[in-house]
mmCIF file of C-alpha atoms and ligand atoms in Angstrom:
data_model
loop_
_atom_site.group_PDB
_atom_site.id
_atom_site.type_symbol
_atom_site.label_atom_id
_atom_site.label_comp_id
_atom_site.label_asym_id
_atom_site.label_seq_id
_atom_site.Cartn_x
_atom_site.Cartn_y
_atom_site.Cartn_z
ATOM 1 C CA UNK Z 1 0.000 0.000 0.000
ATOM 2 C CA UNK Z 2 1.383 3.380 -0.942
ATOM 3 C CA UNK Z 3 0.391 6.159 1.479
ATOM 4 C CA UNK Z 4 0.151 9.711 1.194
ATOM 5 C CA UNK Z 5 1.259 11.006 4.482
ATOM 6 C CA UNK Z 6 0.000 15.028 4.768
ATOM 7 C CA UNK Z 7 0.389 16.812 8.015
ATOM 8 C CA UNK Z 8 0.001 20.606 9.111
ATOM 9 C CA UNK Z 9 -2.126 21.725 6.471
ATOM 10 C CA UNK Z 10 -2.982 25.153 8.124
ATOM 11 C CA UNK Z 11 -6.308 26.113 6.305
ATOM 12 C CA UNK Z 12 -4.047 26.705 2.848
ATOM 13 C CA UNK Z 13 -5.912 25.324 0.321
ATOM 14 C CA UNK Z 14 -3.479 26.376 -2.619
ATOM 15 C CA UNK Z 15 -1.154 24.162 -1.105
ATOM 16 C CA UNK Z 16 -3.192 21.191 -0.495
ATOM 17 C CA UNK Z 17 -4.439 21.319 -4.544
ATOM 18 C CA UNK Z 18 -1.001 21.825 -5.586
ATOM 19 C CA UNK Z 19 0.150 18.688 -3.207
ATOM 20 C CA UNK Z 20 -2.715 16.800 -4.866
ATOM 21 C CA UNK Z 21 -1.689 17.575 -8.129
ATOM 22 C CA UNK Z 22 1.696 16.598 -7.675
ATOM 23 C CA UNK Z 23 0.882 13.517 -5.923
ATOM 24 C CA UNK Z 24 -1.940 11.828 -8.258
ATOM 25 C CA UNK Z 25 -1.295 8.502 -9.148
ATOM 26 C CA UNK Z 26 1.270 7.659 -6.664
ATOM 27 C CA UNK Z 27 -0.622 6.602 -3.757
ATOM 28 C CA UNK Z 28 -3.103 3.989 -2.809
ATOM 29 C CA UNK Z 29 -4.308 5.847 0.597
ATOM 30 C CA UNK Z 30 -4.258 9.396 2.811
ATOM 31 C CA UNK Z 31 -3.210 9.582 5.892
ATOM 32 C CA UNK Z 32 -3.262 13.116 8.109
ATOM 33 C CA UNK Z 33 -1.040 14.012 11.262
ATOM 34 C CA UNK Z 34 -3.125 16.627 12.303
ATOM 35 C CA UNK Z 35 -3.311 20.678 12.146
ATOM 36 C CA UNK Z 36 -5.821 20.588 9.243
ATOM 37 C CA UNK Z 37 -6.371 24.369 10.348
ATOM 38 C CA UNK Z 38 -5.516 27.280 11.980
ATOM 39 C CA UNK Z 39 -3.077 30.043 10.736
ATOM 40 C CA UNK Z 40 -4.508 29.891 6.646
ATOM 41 C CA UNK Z 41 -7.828 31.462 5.079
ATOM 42 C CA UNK Z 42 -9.850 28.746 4.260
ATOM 43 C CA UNK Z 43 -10.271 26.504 7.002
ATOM 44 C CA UNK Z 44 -14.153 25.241 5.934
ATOM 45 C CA UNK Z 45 -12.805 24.165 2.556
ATOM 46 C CA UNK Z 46 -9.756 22.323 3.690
ATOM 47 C CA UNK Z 47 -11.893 20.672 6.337
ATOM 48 C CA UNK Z 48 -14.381 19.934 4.494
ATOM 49 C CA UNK Z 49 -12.022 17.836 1.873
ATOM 50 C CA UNK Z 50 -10.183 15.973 4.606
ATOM 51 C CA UNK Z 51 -13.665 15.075 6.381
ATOM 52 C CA UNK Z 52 -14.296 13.456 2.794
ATOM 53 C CA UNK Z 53 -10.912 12.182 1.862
ATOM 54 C CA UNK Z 54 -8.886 10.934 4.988
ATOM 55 C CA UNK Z 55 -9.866 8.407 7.180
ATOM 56 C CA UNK Z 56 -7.357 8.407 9.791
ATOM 57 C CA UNK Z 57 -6.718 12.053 10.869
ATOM 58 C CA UNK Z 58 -5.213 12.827 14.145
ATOM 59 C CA UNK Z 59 -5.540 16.243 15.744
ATOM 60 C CA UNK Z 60 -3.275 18.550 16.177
ATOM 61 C CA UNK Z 61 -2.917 21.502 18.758
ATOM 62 C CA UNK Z 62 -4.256 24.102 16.420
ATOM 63 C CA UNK Z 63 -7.352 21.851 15.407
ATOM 64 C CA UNK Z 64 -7.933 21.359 19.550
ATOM 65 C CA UNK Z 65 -7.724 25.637 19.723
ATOM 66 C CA UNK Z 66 -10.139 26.112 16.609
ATOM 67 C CA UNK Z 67 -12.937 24.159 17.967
ATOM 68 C CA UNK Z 68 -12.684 25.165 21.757
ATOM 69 C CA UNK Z 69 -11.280 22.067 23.226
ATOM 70 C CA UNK Z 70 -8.180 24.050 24.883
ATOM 71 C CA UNK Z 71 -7.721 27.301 25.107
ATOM 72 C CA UNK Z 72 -4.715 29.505 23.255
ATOM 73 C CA UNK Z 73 -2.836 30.358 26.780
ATOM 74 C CA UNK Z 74 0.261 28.848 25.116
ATOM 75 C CA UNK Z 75 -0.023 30.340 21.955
ATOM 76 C CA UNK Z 76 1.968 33.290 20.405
ATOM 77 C CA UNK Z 77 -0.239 36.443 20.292
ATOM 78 C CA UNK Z 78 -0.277 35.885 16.302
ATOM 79 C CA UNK Z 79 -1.111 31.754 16.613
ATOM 80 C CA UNK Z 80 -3.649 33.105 19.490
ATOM 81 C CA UNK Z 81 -5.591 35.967 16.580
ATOM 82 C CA UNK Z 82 -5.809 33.479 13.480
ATOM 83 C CA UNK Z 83 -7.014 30.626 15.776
ATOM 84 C CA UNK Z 84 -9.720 32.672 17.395
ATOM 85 C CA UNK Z 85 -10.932 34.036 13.575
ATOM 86 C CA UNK Z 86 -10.479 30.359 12.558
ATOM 87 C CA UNK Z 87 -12.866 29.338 15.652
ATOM 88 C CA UNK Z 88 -15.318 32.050 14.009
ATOM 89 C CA UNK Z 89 -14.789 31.333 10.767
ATOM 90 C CA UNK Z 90 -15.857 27.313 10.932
ATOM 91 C CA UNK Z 91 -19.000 25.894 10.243
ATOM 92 C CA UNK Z 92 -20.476 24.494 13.297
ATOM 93 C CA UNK Z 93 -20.123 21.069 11.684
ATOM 94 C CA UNK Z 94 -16.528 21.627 10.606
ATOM 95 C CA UNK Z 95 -16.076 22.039 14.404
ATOM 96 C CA UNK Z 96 -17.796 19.482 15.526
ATOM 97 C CA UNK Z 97 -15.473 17.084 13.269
ATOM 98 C CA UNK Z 98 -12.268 18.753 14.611
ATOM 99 C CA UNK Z 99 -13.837 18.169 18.263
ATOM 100 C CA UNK Z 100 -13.953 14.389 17.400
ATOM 101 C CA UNK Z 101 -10.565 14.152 15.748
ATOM 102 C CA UNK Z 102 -8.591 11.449 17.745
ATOM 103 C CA UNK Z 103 -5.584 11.897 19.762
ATOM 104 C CA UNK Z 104 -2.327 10.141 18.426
ATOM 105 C CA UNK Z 105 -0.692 7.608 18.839
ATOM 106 C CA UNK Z 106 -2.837 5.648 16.265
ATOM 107 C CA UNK Z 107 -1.546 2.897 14.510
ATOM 108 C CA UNK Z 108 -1.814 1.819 10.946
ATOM 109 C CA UNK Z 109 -0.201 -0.744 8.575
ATOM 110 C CA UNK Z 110 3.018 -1.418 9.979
ATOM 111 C CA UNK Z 111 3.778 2.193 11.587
ATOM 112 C CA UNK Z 112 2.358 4.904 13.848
ATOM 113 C CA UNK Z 113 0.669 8.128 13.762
ATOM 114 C CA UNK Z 114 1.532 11.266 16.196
ATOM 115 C CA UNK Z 115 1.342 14.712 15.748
ATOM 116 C CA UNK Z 116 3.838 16.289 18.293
ATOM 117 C CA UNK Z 117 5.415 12.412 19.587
ATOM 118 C CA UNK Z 118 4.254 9.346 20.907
ATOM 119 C CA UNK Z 119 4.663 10.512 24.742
ATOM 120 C CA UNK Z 120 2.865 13.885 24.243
ATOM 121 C CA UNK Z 121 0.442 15.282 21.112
ATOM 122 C CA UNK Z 122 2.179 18.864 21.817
ATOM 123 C CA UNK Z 123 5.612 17.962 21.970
ATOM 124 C CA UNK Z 124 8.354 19.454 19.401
ATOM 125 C CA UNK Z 125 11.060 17.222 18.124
ATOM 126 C CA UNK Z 126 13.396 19.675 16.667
ATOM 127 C CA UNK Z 127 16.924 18.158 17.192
ATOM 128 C CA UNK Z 128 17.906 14.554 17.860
ATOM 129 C CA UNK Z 129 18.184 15.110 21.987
ATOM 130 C CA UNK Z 130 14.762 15.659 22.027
ATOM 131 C CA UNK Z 131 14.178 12.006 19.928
ATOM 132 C CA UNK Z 132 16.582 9.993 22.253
ATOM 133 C CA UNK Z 133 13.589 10.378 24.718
ATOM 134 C CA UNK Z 134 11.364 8.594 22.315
ATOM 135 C CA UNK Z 135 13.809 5.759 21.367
ATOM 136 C CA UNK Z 136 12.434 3.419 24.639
ATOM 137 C CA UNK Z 137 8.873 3.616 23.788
ATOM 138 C CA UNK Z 138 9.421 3.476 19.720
ATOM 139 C CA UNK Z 139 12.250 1.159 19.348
ATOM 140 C CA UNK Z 140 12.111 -0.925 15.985
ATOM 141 C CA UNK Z 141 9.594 1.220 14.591
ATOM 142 C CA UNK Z 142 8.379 4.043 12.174
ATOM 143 C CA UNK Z 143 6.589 6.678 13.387
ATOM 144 C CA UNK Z 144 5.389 9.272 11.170
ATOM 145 C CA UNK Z 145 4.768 12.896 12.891
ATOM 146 C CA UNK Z 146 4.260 16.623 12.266
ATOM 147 C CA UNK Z 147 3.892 19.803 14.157
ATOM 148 C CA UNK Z 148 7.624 21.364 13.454
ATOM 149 C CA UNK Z 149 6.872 21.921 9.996
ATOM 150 C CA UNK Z 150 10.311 20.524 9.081
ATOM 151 C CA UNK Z 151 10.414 17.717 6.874
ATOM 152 C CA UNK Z 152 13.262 14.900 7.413
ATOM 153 C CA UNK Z 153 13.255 13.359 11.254
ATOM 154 C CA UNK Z 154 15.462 11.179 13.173
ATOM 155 C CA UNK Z 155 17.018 7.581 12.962
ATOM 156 C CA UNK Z 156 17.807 6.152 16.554
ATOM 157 C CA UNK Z 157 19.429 3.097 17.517
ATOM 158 C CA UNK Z 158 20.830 1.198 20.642
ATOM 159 C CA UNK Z 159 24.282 1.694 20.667
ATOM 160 C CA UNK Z 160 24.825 -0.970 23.864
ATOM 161 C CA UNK Z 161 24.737 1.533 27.189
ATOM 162 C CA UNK Z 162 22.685 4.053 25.536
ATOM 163 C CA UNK Z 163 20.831 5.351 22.720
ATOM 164 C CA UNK Z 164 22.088 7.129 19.861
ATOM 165 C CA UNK Z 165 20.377 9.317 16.969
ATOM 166 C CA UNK Z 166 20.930 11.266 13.896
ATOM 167 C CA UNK Z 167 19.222 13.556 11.677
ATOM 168 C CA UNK Z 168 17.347 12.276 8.360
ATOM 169 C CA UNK Z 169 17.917 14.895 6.126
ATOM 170 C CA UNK Z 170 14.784 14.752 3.312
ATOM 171 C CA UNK Z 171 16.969 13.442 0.267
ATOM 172 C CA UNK Z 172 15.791 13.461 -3.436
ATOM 173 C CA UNK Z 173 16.290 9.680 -3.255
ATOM 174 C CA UNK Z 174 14.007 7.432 -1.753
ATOM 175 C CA UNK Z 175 14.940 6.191 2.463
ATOM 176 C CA UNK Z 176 14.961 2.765 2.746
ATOM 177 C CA UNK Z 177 13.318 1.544 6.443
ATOM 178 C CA UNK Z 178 15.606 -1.425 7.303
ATOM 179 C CA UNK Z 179 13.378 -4.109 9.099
ATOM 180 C CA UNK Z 180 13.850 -3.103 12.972
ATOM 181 C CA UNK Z 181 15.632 0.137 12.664
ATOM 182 C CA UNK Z 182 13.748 2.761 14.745
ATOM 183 C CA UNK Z 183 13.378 5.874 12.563
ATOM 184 C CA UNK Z 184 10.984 8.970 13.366
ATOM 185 C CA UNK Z 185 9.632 10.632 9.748
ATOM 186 C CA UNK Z 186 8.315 14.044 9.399
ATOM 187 C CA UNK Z 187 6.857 14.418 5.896
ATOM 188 C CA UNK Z 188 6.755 18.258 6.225
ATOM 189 C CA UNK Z 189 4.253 20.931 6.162
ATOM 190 C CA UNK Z 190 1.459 20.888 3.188
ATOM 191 C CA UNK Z 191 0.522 24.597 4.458
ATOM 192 C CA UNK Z 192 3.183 26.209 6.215
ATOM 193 C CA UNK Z 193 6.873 25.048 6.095
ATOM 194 C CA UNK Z 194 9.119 26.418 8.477
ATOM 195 C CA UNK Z 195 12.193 24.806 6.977
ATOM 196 C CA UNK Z 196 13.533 28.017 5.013
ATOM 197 C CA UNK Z 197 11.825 26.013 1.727
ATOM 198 C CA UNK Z 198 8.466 27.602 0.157
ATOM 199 C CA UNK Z 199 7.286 25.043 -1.076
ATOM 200 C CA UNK Z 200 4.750 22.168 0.399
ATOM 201 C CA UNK Z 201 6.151 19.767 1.824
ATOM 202 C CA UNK Z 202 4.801 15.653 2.256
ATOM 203 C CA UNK Z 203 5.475 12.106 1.761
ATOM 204 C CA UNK Z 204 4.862 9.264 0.148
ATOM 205 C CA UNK Z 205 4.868 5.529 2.076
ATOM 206 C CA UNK Z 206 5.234 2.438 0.532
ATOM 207 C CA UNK Z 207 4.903 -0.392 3.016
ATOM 208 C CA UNK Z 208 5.743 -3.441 0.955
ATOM 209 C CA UNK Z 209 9.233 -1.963 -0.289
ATOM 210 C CA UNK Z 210 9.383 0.119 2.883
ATOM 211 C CA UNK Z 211 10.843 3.206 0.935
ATOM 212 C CA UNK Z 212 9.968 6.715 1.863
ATOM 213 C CA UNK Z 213 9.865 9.617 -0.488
ATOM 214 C CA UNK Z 214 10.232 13.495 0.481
ATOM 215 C CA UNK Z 215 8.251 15.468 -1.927
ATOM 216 C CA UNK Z 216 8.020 19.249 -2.195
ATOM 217 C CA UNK Z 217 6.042 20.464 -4.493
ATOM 218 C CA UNK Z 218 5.470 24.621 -5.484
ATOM 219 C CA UNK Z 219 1.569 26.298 -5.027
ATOM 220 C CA UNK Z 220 -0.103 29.660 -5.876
ATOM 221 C CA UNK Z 221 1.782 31.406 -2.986
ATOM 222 C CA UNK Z 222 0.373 34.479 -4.130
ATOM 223 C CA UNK Z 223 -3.372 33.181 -4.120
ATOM 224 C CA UNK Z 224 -2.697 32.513 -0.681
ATOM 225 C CA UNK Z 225 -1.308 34.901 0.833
ATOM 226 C CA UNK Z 226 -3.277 37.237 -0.993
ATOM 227 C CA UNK Z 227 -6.644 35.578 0.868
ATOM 228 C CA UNK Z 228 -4.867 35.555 4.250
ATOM 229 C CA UNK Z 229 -4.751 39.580 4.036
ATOM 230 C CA UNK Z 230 -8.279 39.687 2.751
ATOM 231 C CA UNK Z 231 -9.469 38.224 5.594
ATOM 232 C CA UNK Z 232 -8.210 40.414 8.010
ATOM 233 C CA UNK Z 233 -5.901 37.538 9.727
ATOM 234 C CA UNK Z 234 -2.175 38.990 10.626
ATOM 235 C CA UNK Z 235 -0.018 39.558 7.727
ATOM 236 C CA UNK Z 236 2.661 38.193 9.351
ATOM 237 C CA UNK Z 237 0.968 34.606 8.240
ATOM 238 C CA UNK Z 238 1.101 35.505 4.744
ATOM 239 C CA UNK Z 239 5.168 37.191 4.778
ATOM 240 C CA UNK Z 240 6.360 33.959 6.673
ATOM 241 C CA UNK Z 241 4.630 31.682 3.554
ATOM 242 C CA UNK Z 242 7.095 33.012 1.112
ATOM 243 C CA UNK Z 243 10.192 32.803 3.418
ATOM 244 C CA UNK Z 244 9.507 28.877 4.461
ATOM 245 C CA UNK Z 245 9.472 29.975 8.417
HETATM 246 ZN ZN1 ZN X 301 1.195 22.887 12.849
#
């Protein structure tokens, strides 16, 4: 089965359509690691095609703030604005979906699911100290999350008295997962990369070779950012689009 592995959409529906585009025809199934909204101008319609299209979505800390299930206390006073308009600006039965998203881990064919990591839903793993904490409860498997917006992740292994890791930088060529070798994939942001690249990021998961591929892929940037001024949401969302941060 060849999976489509999205995660942080942000409400940018530009992005999602161009990620679409560039990934038709080379993947069985869709899989979502949560943040389908906040920060982007079109939350309803971006909702409304993963409510249709993706079975197995897991929430992520900006789809918990858009529908009222926690509150935006640890939120940057920009994050805070564009989730409360989000929270305004969704149908009441977009909400209601994002209210019933499920909390990660979840498991699927052969790997996991998490948004932040698999001891806490709203937990950053930016450099490989903060993935040697995962190694005991992952070990010998791959985990797919989200919520840095940086695509590439962290292999970790058992080097006798301790654990070791490394960064997995997002080649052009494929990454092989070795049978048993623990590795923790981010496919990137679909909506708002903070990587210092533009374009959308995501992946593509085969599980009978076991080969991962990195994908960015360029969207109407203007058409975006163009709708995030428009609706009166900080246009500080729409400068950081074009600088990948
Ligand atoms: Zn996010």
């Amino acid at each position: 089965m060849r999976y489509l592995i999205l995660s942080d959409i942000h409400a940018n529906w530009e992005a999602l359509q161009a990620v679409l585009e560039s990934a038709a025809g080379r993947y069985d199934h869709i899989v979502c690691l949560g943040d389908v909204v906040g920060y982007g101008a079109d939350p309803n319609a971006v909702t409304d095609w993963v409510r249709g299209n993706v079975r197995e979505v897991i929430r992520g800390n900006h789809d918990k703030a858009c529908c009222g299930l926690e509150d935006t206390i640890t939120f940057n006073p920009v994050a805070r604005l564009a989730a409360e308009w989000t929270m305004n600006a969704l149908t009441a039965e977009n909400r209601e979906y994002l209210r019933g998203l499920v909390r990660g881990p979840l498991e699927m064919d052969g790997f996991l699911m998490v948004h932040g990591s698999v001891l806490d839903e709203d937990e950053y793993l930016i450099d490989p100290y903060d993935a040697l904490f995962q190694f005991p409860h992952v070990e010998g498997r791959l985990v797919f999350f989200g919520h840095t917006h940086v695509q590439g992740g962290f292999l970790l292994w058992d080097a006798g008295d301790r654990a070791e890791t490394a960064k997995t930088k997002p080649s052009r060529d494929a990454l092989r997962i070795a049978q048993g070798t623990t590795q923790l994939i981010n496919p990137g942001s679909v909506g708002q990369p903070r990587d210092f690249v533009w374009q959308a990021g995501y992946a593509i998961y085969d599980s009978e070779s076991r080969l991962v591929e990195f994908q960015r892929c360029s969207y109407d940037l203007a058409t975006a950012q163009q709708k995030i001024r428009d609706a009166g949401l900080p246009p500080a969302l729409a400068d950081r689009l074009a600088l990948g941060r």
